[in-house]
């Protein structure tokens, strides 16, 4: 998520407790989980979450916990909407599978056959890039690249895809796993090119409607009329703070769907039933098999902590819209999703005909660990207080972050001044991929702005020499970073460089900012 210390590298694979309905109504494996779930919410200081369990084709558990917005009393229930983030990718892969089955395209067709404007940095990769490559994270591009183009911006989906040609690869094509959202945006544009319908319309007509997922949506404007909507929350100074939804329509096929556990249970039932539900066939067994077949190896990152040993996998791969790994001797099909102030996870165990969905506020740890707690219960594994373990790890990470900040402040060179007067730094700047950025003066202070992304507005605090600290204005609570101005031999500003921790899918290292030619 957005905080580098709060979400530690191994939190994506961790577990936490959660409960279920009143004991008398609970399936046997979940007896007594209610109290532990509510305790976990208190310990994590998270306003709420919702959980559903599908077993043997039936929804055996579906319940909300907590409230939709901190400080208010409206409860979370089966129909409360949350963002599901990157789980949207699985809908995109499924949609393409339908088109493959209908003979309208092939998994291994070149992308340029449908999107003539599709272009990457390397001409060979551009020519060879296939529909399959769009879905399996093996482009050779940097992980999470291109987020600066879609996050809170006014770029269209097509414009984002067109600008990918500026991003230099960091590995050979098809050699290394590197997670992306932008390639899924291109996949959505392929659906539009083949069908003449937008990705949103196709998903609604071919997945939402036949599954009776009436409350799910993929468009920002449709949230305005929603009456049962959980608000995003971020953790600021240790407390949950509600923030507004951000328009993520451009991201679309890579992460814009909003849903609830009622609708997601229908989706999980379809997945476990290999494409047919209640007599309605959305896709066949061939597509179902392809979605869950390893397409690209994902590096194993085993934990050395003894208490986390059960989480260490012996294989890890990516299918089409799904991560694949083993857990306690079973094949696990899973994906998580994170958007501003919200998190989601789906776990499927096909051989047990079991599927678990957790939708939550705030960072992804409580949702993922809750899902694994349910999974352990159904697999008959020993019950462990994962909540306390994960909280301990998060506290350790936060302490390390505080120590790093203390060291950073101590190393600051005192008494330095910028090379130039503040007004000389103001002006227009440009990045080849993104376009224009600006440095302006407000009340005597310098302010950084991005021409297409109001979210990326930051007040500049002089740090040392020609380095300024970034204080982002966005309520998301972005971590502070730095920019350093560079000068030529004549003392003219050449541009500036970012030293900024990654924000969700946004990697500022991709930017190569120079002074615009007419800005001197």
Short mmCIF file of C-alpha atoms in Angstrom, two decimals:
data_model
loop_
_atom_site.label_atom_id
_atom_site.label_comp_id
_atom_site.label_asym_id
_atom_site.label_seq_id
_atom_site.Cartn_x
_atom_site.Cartn_y
_atom_site.Cartn_z
CA UNK A 1 0.00 0.00 0.00
CA UNK A 2 1.01 3.59 0.27
CA UNK A 3 3.16 3.36 3.40
CA UNK A 4 6.49 1.66 2.91
CA UNK A 5 6.89 0.63 6.56
CA UNK A 6 3.28 -0.12 7.41
CA UNK A 7 3.03 -2.69 4.65
CA UNK A 8 6.12 -4.86 4.98
CA UNK A 9 7.24 -7.04 2.09
CA UNK A 10 5.82 -10.21 3.59
CA UNK A 11 2.46 -8.76 4.73
CA UNK A 12 0.89 -9.70 1.40
CA UNK A 13 1.20 -13.34 2.42
CA UNK A 14 0.27 -13.07 6.08
CA UNK A 15 -2.78 -14.10 8.06
CA UNK A 16 -5.06 -12.73 10.75
CA UNK A 17 -8.09 -13.91 12.66
CA UNK A 18 -11.63 -13.27 11.77
CA UNK A 19 -14.97 -14.53 12.74
CA UNK A 20 -18.36 -15.16 11.41
CA UNK A 21 -22.01 -15.10 12.36
CA UNK A 22 -23.51 -15.78 15.80
CA UNK A 23 -22.25 -19.18 16.94
CA UNK A 24 -25.57 -20.93 16.43
CA UNK A 25 -25.61 -19.96 12.74
CA UNK A 26 -21.97 -20.53 11.94
CA UNK A 27 -20.59 -23.41 9.90
CA UNK A 28 -18.70 -25.73 12.25
CA UNK A 29 -15.20 -24.64 11.17
CA UNK A 30 -16.01 -21.01 12.05
CA UNK A 31 -17.51 -21.46 15.51
CA UNK A 32 -16.37 -18.69 17.83
CA UNK A 33 -14.89 -16.41 15.19
CA UNK A 34 -17.15 -13.42 15.88
CA UNK A 35 -15.37 -12.31 19.02
CA UNK A 36 -11.92 -12.65 17.48
CA UNK A 37 -12.96 -10.63 14.43
CA UNK A 38 -14.25 -7.75 16.47
CA UNK A 39 -11.14 -7.91 18.64
CA UNK A 40 -8.95 -7.75 15.53
CA UNK A 41 -10.77 -4.64 14.31
CA UNK A 42 -10.14 -2.98 17.66
CA UNK A 43 -6.49 -3.99 17.74
CA UNK A 44 -5.87 -2.78 14.20
CA UNK A 45 -8.07 0.30 14.71
CA UNK A 46 -9.81 -0.39 11.40
CA UNK A 47 -13.46 0.74 11.06
CA UNK A 48 -14.73 -2.43 9.41
CA UNK A 49 -14.61 -5.28 6.92
CA UNK A 50 -16.84 -7.86 5.26
CA UNK A 51 -16.29 -11.58 4.67
CA UNK A 52 -17.93 -14.26 2.56
CA UNK A 53 -17.21 -17.98 2.22
CA UNK A 54 -18.33 -20.23 -0.64
CA UNK A 55 -18.11 -23.97 -0.01
CA UNK A 56 -19.26 -26.73 -2.32
CA UNK A 57 -21.14 -24.29 -4.54
CA UNK A 58 -23.05 -22.58 -1.73
CA UNK A 59 -22.55 -19.34 0.19
CA UNK A 60 -22.10 -20.69 3.71
CA UNK A 61 -21.01 -17.47 5.36
CA UNK A 62 -21.55 -13.79 4.57
CA UNK A 63 -21.27 -11.02 7.11
CA UNK A 64 -20.09 -7.47 7.69
CA UNK A 65 -18.28 -6.14 10.75
CA UNK A 66 -17.90 -2.61 11.99
CA UNK A 67 -19.03 0.60 10.31
CA UNK A 68 -18.85 2.13 6.85
CA UNK A 69 -17.22 5.33 8.07
CA UNK A 70 -15.33 6.08 11.25
CA UNK A 71 -17.36 8.19 13.65
CA UNK A 72 -20.70 7.14 12.15
CA UNK A 73 -23.04 4.28 13.04
CA UNK A 74 -24.13 2.90 9.63
CA UNK A 75 -23.06 -0.77 9.74
CA UNK A 76 -21.29 -2.82 7.10
CA UNK A 77 -23.41 -5.66 5.72
CA UNK A 78 -23.46 -8.07 2.77
CA UNK A 79 -24.35 -5.26 0.37
CA UNK A 80 -21.84 -2.61 1.48
CA UNK A 81 -19.67 -1.59 -1.46
CA UNK A 82 -15.87 -1.53 -1.33
CA UNK A 83 -13.21 -1.08 -3.99
CA UNK A 84 -11.73 -4.43 -5.01
CA UNK A 85 -8.68 -2.86 -6.71
CA UNK A 86 -6.50 -5.25 -8.69
CA UNK A 87 -8.93 -8.16 -8.36
CA UNK A 88 -10.51 -6.32 -11.31
CA UNK A 89 -7.68 -7.81 -13.39
CA UNK A 90 -9.27 -11.24 -13.12
CA UNK A 91 -12.48 -9.88 -14.69
CA UNK A 92 -10.42 -8.54 -17.60
CA UNK A 93 -8.68 -11.88 -18.13
CA UNK A 94 -12.03 -13.68 -17.99
CA UNK A 95 -13.50 -11.29 -20.54
CA UNK A 96 -10.64 -11.92 -22.95
CA UNK A 97 -11.10 -15.66 -22.40
CA UNK A 98 -14.70 -15.32 -23.56
CA UNK A 99 -13.51 -13.65 -26.77
CA UNK A 100 -10.90 -16.35 -27.31
CA UNK A 101 -13.58 -19.01 -26.91
CA UNK A 102 -15.75 -17.22 -29.45
CA UNK A 103 -12.88 -17.18 -31.96
CA UNK A 104 -12.65 -13.39 -32.01
CA UNK A 105 -9.01 -13.38 -30.94
CA UNK A 106 -6.25 -15.72 -29.78
CA UNK A 107 -4.22 -15.55 -26.58
CA UNK A 108 -1.08 -15.35 -28.71
CA UNK A 109 -2.19 -12.74 -31.22
CA UNK A 110 0.09 -9.68 -31.40
CA UNK A 111 -1.36 -6.73 -29.52
CA UNK A 112 -0.68 -4.46 -32.50
CA UNK A 113 -3.11 -6.54 -34.54
CA UNK A 114 -5.83 -4.82 -32.50
CA UNK A 115 -4.08 -1.69 -31.22
CA UNK A 116 -1.91 -0.26 -34.02
CA UNK A 117 -0.80 2.54 -31.68
CA UNK A 118 0.61 0.11 -29.09
CA UNK A 119 4.33 0.79 -28.83
CA UNK A 120 6.99 -0.01 -26.25
CA UNK A 121 10.56 1.24 -25.96
CA UNK A 122 12.02 -1.76 -27.80
CA UNK A 123 10.71 -2.28 -31.39
CA UNK A 124 11.21 -6.04 -31.14
CA UNK A 125 9.11 -6.24 -27.97
CA UNK A 126 6.46 -4.03 -29.56
CA UNK A 127 6.20 -6.40 -32.51
CA UNK A 128 6.19 -9.63 -30.47
CA UNK A 129 3.98 -8.54 -27.54
CA UNK A 130 0.85 -10.74 -27.38
CA UNK A 131 -2.51 -10.70 -25.65
CA UNK A 132 -1.12 -13.31 -23.24
CA UNK A 133 1.83 -11.03 -22.45
CA UNK A 134 -0.59 -8.27 -21.43
CA UNK A 135 -1.97 -10.49 -18.66
CA UNK A 136 1.03 -12.28 -17.15
CA UNK A 137 3.48 -9.53 -16.06
CA UNK A 138 6.52 -10.41 -18.16
CA UNK A 139 6.95 -7.24 -20.21
CA UNK A 140 10.47 -6.46 -18.97
CA UNK A 141 9.26 -3.05 -17.82
CA UNK A 142 9.86 -1.85 -14.24
CA UNK A 143 7.37 -3.14 -11.68
CA UNK A 144 4.36 -0.86 -11.15
CA UNK A 145 5.47 1.33 -14.05
CA UNK A 146 3.26 3.99 -15.59
CA UNK A 147 1.24 4.66 -12.45
CA UNK A 148 2.20 8.31 -12.67
CA UNK A 149 0.12 8.43 -15.87
CA UNK A 150 -3.19 7.15 -14.50
CA UNK A 151 -3.25 7.84 -10.76
CA UNK A 152 -5.58 10.80 -10.23
CA UNK A 153 -4.85 12.09 -13.72
CA UNK A 154 -6.98 13.31 -16.61
CA UNK A 155 -5.27 11.06 -19.16
CA UNK A 156 -7.56 8.69 -21.04
CA UNK A 157 -6.83 4.97 -21.04
CA UNK A 158 -5.71 5.13 -24.65
CA UNK A 159 -3.40 8.07 -23.93
CA UNK A 160 -1.79 6.17 -21.05
CA UNK A 161 -1.11 3.19 -23.32
CA UNK A 162 0.36 5.44 -26.03
CA UNK A 163 2.85 6.94 -23.56
CA UNK A 164 4.31 3.58 -22.50
CA UNK A 165 6.86 3.84 -25.33
CA UNK A 166 8.92 6.18 -23.16
CA UNK A 167 9.53 3.65 -20.35
CA UNK A 168 12.84 1.83 -20.63
CA UNK A 169 12.83 -1.90 -19.83
CA UNK A 170 14.83 -3.14 -16.86
CA UNK A 171 14.96 -6.84 -17.81
CA UNK A 172 14.73 -8.91 -20.97
CA UNK A 173 11.30 -9.52 -22.45
CA UNK A 174 9.55 -12.56 -20.89
CA UNK A 175 12.53 -13.20 -18.58
CA UNK A 176 11.35 -11.83 -15.23
CA UNK A 177 8.08 -11.31 -13.39
CA UNK A 178 7.28 -7.62 -13.00
CA UNK A 179 3.78 -6.74 -11.79
CA UNK A 180 1.90 -4.15 -13.88
CA UNK A 181 -1.46 -2.44 -14.14
CA UNK A 182 -0.80 -0.55 -17.39
CA UNK A 183 -0.69 -3.71 -19.51
CA UNK A 184 -4.17 -4.58 -18.21
CA UNK A 185 -5.31 -1.14 -19.30
CA UNK A 186 -4.09 -2.06 -22.79
CA UNK A 187 -5.99 -5.37 -22.47
CA UNK A 188 -9.17 -3.40 -21.85
CA UNK A 189 -8.51 -1.41 -24.99
CA UNK A 190 -8.15 -4.66 -26.93
CA UNK A 191 -11.65 -5.63 -25.76
CA UNK A 192 -12.94 -2.29 -27.04
CA UNK A 193 -11.19 -2.74 -30.39
CA UNK A 194 -12.54 -6.28 -30.89
CA UNK A 195 -16.12 -5.76 -29.69
CA UNK A 196 -16.79 -2.08 -30.31
CA UNK A 197 -17.82 -1.83 -26.65
CA UNK A 198 -15.96 -0.22 -23.79
CA UNK A 199 -14.40 -2.50 -21.20
CA UNK A 200 -16.97 -1.23 -18.68
CA UNK A 201 -19.93 -2.10 -20.91
CA UNK A 202 -18.52 -5.52 -21.81
CA UNK A 203 -17.90 -6.44 -18.15
CA UNK A 204 -21.38 -5.33 -17.19
CA UNK A 205 -23.12 -7.15 -20.04
CA UNK A 206 -21.10 -10.36 -20.00
CA UNK A 207 -20.24 -10.82 -16.30
CA UNK A 208 -22.17 -8.53 -13.94
CA UNK A 209 -25.61 -8.98 -15.52
CA UNK A 210 -25.66 -12.78 -16.04
CA UNK A 211 -24.26 -13.29 -12.52
CA UNK A 212 -26.87 -10.94 -11.04
CA UNK A 213 -24.08 -8.72 -9.67
CA UNK A 214 -26.52 -5.79 -9.71
CA UNK A 215 -24.69 -3.64 -7.20
CA UNK A 216 -21.21 -3.86 -8.69
CA UNK A 217 -19.82 -1.06 -10.79
CA UNK A 218 -16.69 0.02 -12.61
CA UNK A 219 -17.45 3.72 -13.13
CA UNK A 220 -16.68 6.51 -10.69
CA UNK A 221 -19.84 8.48 -11.49
CA UNK A 222 -22.05 5.57 -10.38
CA UNK A 223 -20.71 5.81 -6.82
CA UNK A 224 -22.49 9.12 -6.28
CA UNK A 225 -25.88 7.44 -6.07
CA UNK A 226 -24.75 4.51 -3.91
CA UNK A 227 -26.52 4.41 -0.55
CA UNK A 228 -24.58 1.55 1.03
CA UNK A 229 -20.98 2.60 0.43
CA UNK A 230 -17.97 2.05 2.68
CA UNK A 231 -15.66 5.04 2.66
CA UNK A 232 -11.91 4.71 2.09
CA UNK A 233 -9.81 5.23 5.23
CA UNK A 234 -6.14 5.95 5.69
CA UNK A 235 -4.10 5.71 8.85
CA UNK A 236 -2.75 9.07 9.92
CA UNK A 237 -0.92 9.45 13.22
CA UNK A 238 -2.20 6.02 14.24
CA UNK A 239 -5.88 6.77 13.67
CA UNK A 240 -8.27 5.93 10.80
CA UNK A 241 -9.32 8.97 8.77
CA UNK A 242 -12.01 8.84 6.08
CA UNK A 243 -11.11 10.21 2.65
CA UNK A 244 -13.05 10.59 -0.60
CA UNK A 245 -13.04 8.10 -3.44
CA UNK A 246 -10.67 9.00 -6.25
CA UNK A 247 -11.70 8.73 -9.90
CA UNK A 248 -9.89 5.65 -11.22
CA UNK A 249 -11.87 5.18 -14.44
CA UNK A 250 -8.74 5.30 -16.60
CA UNK A 251 -7.24 2.41 -14.63
CA UNK A 252 -10.45 0.47 -15.31
CA UNK A 253 -9.36 -3.04 -16.42
CA UNK A 254 -6.49 -2.95 -13.94
CA UNK A 255 -8.40 -1.96 -10.82
CA UNK A 256 -11.56 0.17 -10.90
CA UNK A 257 -14.32 -2.27 -9.89
CA UNK A 258 -16.38 -1.58 -6.76
CA UNK A 259 -18.36 -4.51 -5.35
CA UNK A 260 -19.63 -6.18 -2.18
CA UNK A 261 -19.45 -9.64 -0.66
CA UNK A 262 -22.92 -10.53 -1.95
CA UNK A 263 -21.88 -9.97 -5.56
CA UNK A 264 -18.34 -11.30 -5.10
CA UNK A 265 -19.78 -14.55 -3.76
CA UNK A 266 -21.55 -14.99 -7.09
CA UNK A 267 -18.26 -14.37 -8.90
CA UNK A 268 -16.44 -16.89 -6.71
CA UNK A 269 -19.14 -19.49 -7.30
CA UNK A 270 -18.67 -19.06 -11.05
CA UNK A 271 -14.89 -19.41 -10.80
CA UNK A 272 -15.11 -22.58 -8.72
CA UNK A 273 -17.72 -24.00 -11.11
CA UNK A 274 -15.42 -23.44 -14.11
CA UNK A 275 -17.57 -20.90 -15.88
CA UNK A 276 -21.13 -22.18 -15.46
CA UNK A 277 -23.48 -21.10 -12.69
CA UNK A 278 -27.15 -22.01 -12.26
CA UNK A 279 -27.34 -23.23 -15.85
CA UNK A 280 -25.72 -20.11 -17.30
CA UNK A 281 -22.48 -20.80 -19.12
CA UNK A 282 -20.27 -17.73 -19.30
CA UNK A 283 -17.18 -19.59 -20.51
CA UNK A 284 -15.98 -23.17 -20.90
CA UNK A 285 -13.55 -25.47 -19.17
CA UNK A 286 -10.74 -24.59 -21.59
CA UNK A 287 -10.80 -20.94 -20.55
CA UNK A 288 -11.19 -21.91 -16.88
CA UNK A 289 -8.11 -24.09 -17.13
CA UNK A 290 -6.08 -21.38 -18.88
CA UNK A 291 -6.91 -18.75 -16.24
CA UNK A 292 -5.58 -20.96 -13.43
CA UNK A 293 -2.58 -22.40 -15.32
CA UNK A 294 0.89 -21.03 -14.40
CA UNK A 295 2.04 -18.69 -17.16
CA UNK A 296 4.96 -16.93 -15.47
CA UNK A 297 7.08 -17.93 -12.47
CA UNK A 298 7.03 -15.58 -9.51
CA UNK A 299 10.20 -15.56 -7.37
CA UNK A 300 9.83 -17.29 -4.01
CA UNK A 301 10.50 -15.02 -1.03
CA UNK A 302 10.44 -17.34 2.01
CA UNK A 303 10.40 -15.78 5.43
CA UNK A 304 13.15 -16.72 7.87
CA UNK A 305 10.85 -16.16 10.84
CA UNK A 306 9.87 -19.52 12.38
CA UNK A 307 6.34 -18.33 13.16
CA UNK A 308 5.75 -17.62 9.47
CA UNK A 309 7.02 -20.94 8.18
CA UNK A 310 3.52 -22.21 7.23
CA UNK A 311 3.32 -19.37 4.70
CA UNK A 312 6.44 -20.36 2.79
CA UNK A 313 5.43 -21.75 -0.60
CA UNK A 314 7.27 -24.36 -2.65
CA UNK A 315 5.99 -22.91 -5.93
CA UNK A 316 4.73 -19.49 -6.95
CA UNK A 317 3.44 -18.39 -10.34
CA UNK A 318 1.00 -16.10 -12.09
CA UNK A 319 -1.84 -17.34 -14.25
CA UNK A 320 -4.15 -14.92 -16.05
CA UNK A 321 -5.35 -12.42 -13.49
CA UNK A 322 -4.46 -14.75 -10.60
CA UNK A 323 -1.49 -15.59 -8.42
CA UNK A 324 -0.93 -19.33 -7.96
CA UNK A 325 0.94 -20.98 -5.09
CA UNK A 326 0.71 -23.85 -2.66
CA UNK A 327 -0.46 -23.61 0.93
CA UNK A 328 -0.62 -26.51 3.38
CA UNK A 329 -0.48 -29.01 0.54
CA UNK A 330 -3.17 -27.42 -1.64
CA UNK A 331 -3.03 -25.28 -4.74
CA UNK A 332 -4.11 -21.75 -3.88
CA UNK A 333 -5.52 -19.33 -6.46
CA UNK A 334 -5.51 -15.80 -5.10
CA UNK A 335 -5.36 -12.09 -5.77
CA UNK A 336 -5.43 -9.02 -3.59
CA UNK A 337 -6.41 -5.48 -4.46
CA UNK A 338 -5.56 -2.13 -2.96
CA UNK A 339 -6.86 1.32 -3.80
CA UNK A 340 -6.77 4.51 -1.78
CA UNK A 341 -7.81 3.55 1.75
CA UNK A 342 -9.30 0.17 0.81
CA UNK A 343 -8.14 -3.40 0.38
CA UNK A 344 -9.58 -6.70 -0.85
CA UNK A 345 -8.51 -10.31 -1.21
CA UNK A 346 -9.96 -13.44 -2.80
CA UNK A 347 -8.60 -16.91 -1.96
CA UNK A 348 -9.70 -19.98 -3.94
CA UNK A 349 -8.87 -23.61 -3.20
CA UNK A 350 -10.36 -25.41 -6.22
CA UNK A 351 -9.72 -28.95 -4.92
CA UNK A 352 -11.66 -28.13 -1.74
CA UNK A 353 -14.35 -26.22 -3.72
CA UNK A 354 -13.68 -23.35 -1.34
CA UNK A 355 -13.55 -19.60 -1.93
CA UNK A 356 -13.08 -16.75 0.55
CA UNK A 357 -13.51 -13.01 -0.04
CA UNK A 358 -12.57 -10.23 2.39
CA UNK A 359 -13.20 -6.54 1.69
CA UNK A 360 -11.83 -4.01 4.15
CA UNK A 361 -10.94 -0.46 4.99
CA UNK A 362 -7.37 0.73 5.20
CA UNK A 363 -4.21 -1.27 4.51
CA UNK A 364 -4.32 -4.81 3.17
CA UNK A 365 -2.87 -6.70 6.11
CA UNK A 366 -6.07 -7.22 8.09
CA UNK A 367 -7.98 -8.37 5.02
CA UNK A 368 -5.35 -10.83 3.84
CA UNK A 369 -4.71 -12.28 7.27
CA UNK A 370 -8.42 -12.57 7.93
CA UNK A 371 -8.85 -14.55 4.73
CA UNK A 372 -6.06 -16.93 5.69
CA UNK A 373 -7.56 -17.37 9.15
CA UNK A 374 -10.77 -18.58 7.54
CA UNK A 375 -8.75 -20.77 5.22
CA UNK A 376 -6.93 -22.38 8.13
CA UNK A 377 -10.25 -23.12 9.80
CA UNK A 378 -11.57 -24.93 6.73
CA UNK A 379 -8.33 -26.83 6.18
CA UNK A 380 -8.29 -28.00 9.79
CA UNK A 381 -4.97 -26.27 10.48
CA UNK A 382 -3.92 -25.27 14.01
CA UNK A 383 -5.49 -21.99 15.05
CA UNK A 384 -2.92 -19.26 15.54
CA UNK A 385 -3.31 -15.66 16.70
CA UNK A 386 -2.04 -14.21 13.42
CA UNK A 387 -3.46 -10.82 14.32
CA UNK A 388 -1.01 -10.24 17.14
CA UNK A 389 1.89 -11.55 15.06
CA UNK A 390 1.19 -9.21 12.17
CA UNK A 391 0.62 -6.24 14.46
CA UNK A 392 3.98 -6.95 16.03
CA UNK A 393 5.66 -6.93 12.61
CA UNK A 394 3.93 -3.70 11.65
CA UNK A 395 5.01 -2.03 14.88
CA UNK A 396 8.58 -3.17 14.26
CA UNK A 397 8.44 -1.68 10.77
CA UNK A 398 7.03 1.60 12.01
CA UNK A 399 9.74 1.82 14.64
CA UNK A 400 12.39 1.28 11.96
CA UNK A 401 10.81 4.02 9.87
CA UNK A 402 10.95 6.42 12.82
CA UNK A 403 14.59 5.57 13.38
CA UNK A 404 15.34 6.13 9.69
CA UNK A 405 13.64 9.53 9.84
CA UNK A 406 15.68 10.47 12.92
CA UNK A 407 18.90 9.54 11.12
CA UNK A 408 17.82 11.47 8.05
CA UNK A 409 17.18 14.62 10.07
CA UNK A 410 20.47 14.21 11.93
CA UNK A 411 22.38 13.93 8.65
CA UNK A 412 20.85 17.13 7.27
CA UNK A 413 23.53 19.73 6.55
CA UNK A 414 22.58 22.85 8.48
CA UNK A 415 23.15 26.41 7.38
CA UNK A 416 23.09 25.85 3.62
CA UNK A 417 21.19 27.92 1.08
CA UNK A 418 19.88 27.22 -2.42
CA UNK A 419 22.21 28.21 -5.24
CA UNK A 420 19.61 30.60 -6.65
CA UNK A 421 16.85 32.88 -5.44
CA UNK A 422 13.48 31.05 -5.10
CA UNK A 423 11.99 32.85 -8.09
CA UNK A 424 14.69 31.35 -10.33
CA UNK A 425 13.43 27.82 -9.58
CA UNK A 426 9.87 28.68 -10.56
CA UNK A 427 8.81 27.82 -14.09
CA UNK A 428 7.72 25.06 -16.39
CA UNK A 429 9.42 21.65 -16.52
CA UNK A 430 8.88 18.63 -18.71
CA UNK A 431 9.15 14.84 -18.65
CA UNK A 432 9.07 13.02 -22.02
CA UNK A 433 6.52 10.46 -20.82
CA UNK A 434 4.29 12.53 -18.56
CA UNK A 435 4.41 16.02 -20.02
CA UNK A 436 4.51 19.29 -18.09
CA UNK A 437 5.27 19.83 -14.42
CA UNK A 438 5.57 23.21 -12.74
CA UNK A 439 7.26 24.98 -9.88
CA UNK A 440 5.28 28.01 -8.75
CA UNK A 441 5.44 30.44 -5.86
CA UNK A 442 2.61 30.73 -3.35
CA UNK A 443 3.01 33.17 -0.47
CA UNK A 444 6.76 33.16 -0.99
CA UNK A 445 7.00 29.35 -0.93
CA UNK A 446 7.74 27.01 -3.82
CA UNK A 447 5.04 24.53 -4.87
CA UNK A 448 5.38 21.50 -7.18
CA UNK A 449 2.52 20.75 -9.55
CA UNK A 450 1.72 18.13 -12.21
CA UNK A 451 -0.28 19.45 -15.18
CA UNK A 452 -2.52 16.38 -15.49
CA UNK A 453 -2.63 15.26 -11.83
CA UNK A 454 -3.91 17.63 -9.13
CA UNK A 455 -3.24 14.89 -6.55
CA UNK A 456 0.48 15.43 -7.00
CA UNK A 457 0.74 18.90 -5.53
CA UNK A 458 3.46 19.40 -2.92
CA UNK A 459 4.82 22.26 -0.86
CA UNK A 460 8.60 22.49 -1.01
CA UNK A 461 10.63 22.92 2.18
CA UNK A 462 14.28 23.77 1.69
CA UNK A 463 16.33 20.89 3.05
CA UNK A 464 19.94 21.49 2.10
CA UNK A 465 21.84 22.95 -0.85
CA UNK A 466 19.51 22.55 -3.89
CA UNK A 467 17.43 19.79 -2.30
CA UNK A 468 13.86 20.40 -1.14
CA UNK A 469 11.57 18.17 0.89
CA UNK A 470 8.14 17.38 -0.55
CA UNK A 471 5.08 17.84 1.66
CA UNK A 472 2.19 16.40 -0.34
CA UNK A 473 -1.18 18.08 0.09
CA UNK A 474 -3.27 15.05 -0.83
CA UNK A 475 -5.28 13.63 2.12
CA UNK A 476 -4.01 10.15 1.24
CA UNK A 477 -1.01 10.92 3.44
CA UNK A 478 1.77 10.27 0.92
CA UNK A 479 5.20 9.77 2.51
CA UNK A 480 7.55 12.73 2.23
CA UNK A 481 10.18 12.67 -0.47
CA UNK A 482 12.75 15.01 -1.99
CA UNK A 483 13.57 16.76 -5.22
CA UNK A 484 17.05 18.02 -6.05
CA UNK A 485 17.59 20.68 -8.69
CA UNK A 486 20.54 20.33 -11.06
CA UNK A 487 22.41 23.27 -12.58
CA UNK A 488 24.71 23.58 -15.57
CA UNK A 489 28.14 25.21 -15.57
CA UNK A 490 26.57 28.64 -16.14
CA UNK A 491 24.28 28.32 -13.15
CA UNK A 492 21.14 27.71 -15.19
CA UNK A 493 18.65 25.12 -13.96
CA UNK A 494 18.77 21.93 -16.01
CA UNK A 495 15.95 20.11 -14.19
CA UNK A 496 15.34 18.16 -11.01
CA UNK A 497 15.42 14.58 -9.77
CA UNK A 498 13.01 12.80 -7.44
CA UNK A 499 13.90 10.79 -4.35
CA UNK A 500 10.41 9.70 -3.42
CA UNK A 501 9.10 6.44 -1.91
CA UNK A 502 6.69 4.63 -4.21
CA UNK A 503 3.00 5.47 -3.79
CA UNK A 504 0.76 2.53 -4.69
CA UNK A 505 1.58 2.01 -8.41
CA UNK A 506 3.35 5.36 -8.75
CA UNK A 507 7.12 5.25 -9.18
CA UNK A 508 8.65 8.71 -9.48
CA UNK A 509 11.99 7.21 -10.57
CA UNK A 510 10.47 6.92 -14.06
CA UNK A 511 10.49 10.69 -14.45
CA UNK A 512 13.38 12.50 -16.14
CA UNK A 513 12.50 16.12 -15.57
CA UNK A 514 14.20 18.95 -17.45
CA UNK A 515 13.52 22.66 -17.65
CA UNK A 516 11.16 23.41 -20.53
CA UNK A 517 13.04 25.22 -23.33
CA UNK A 518 10.90 28.35 -23.08
CA UNK A 519 10.93 28.48 -19.29
CA UNK A 520 14.29 30.18 -18.71
#
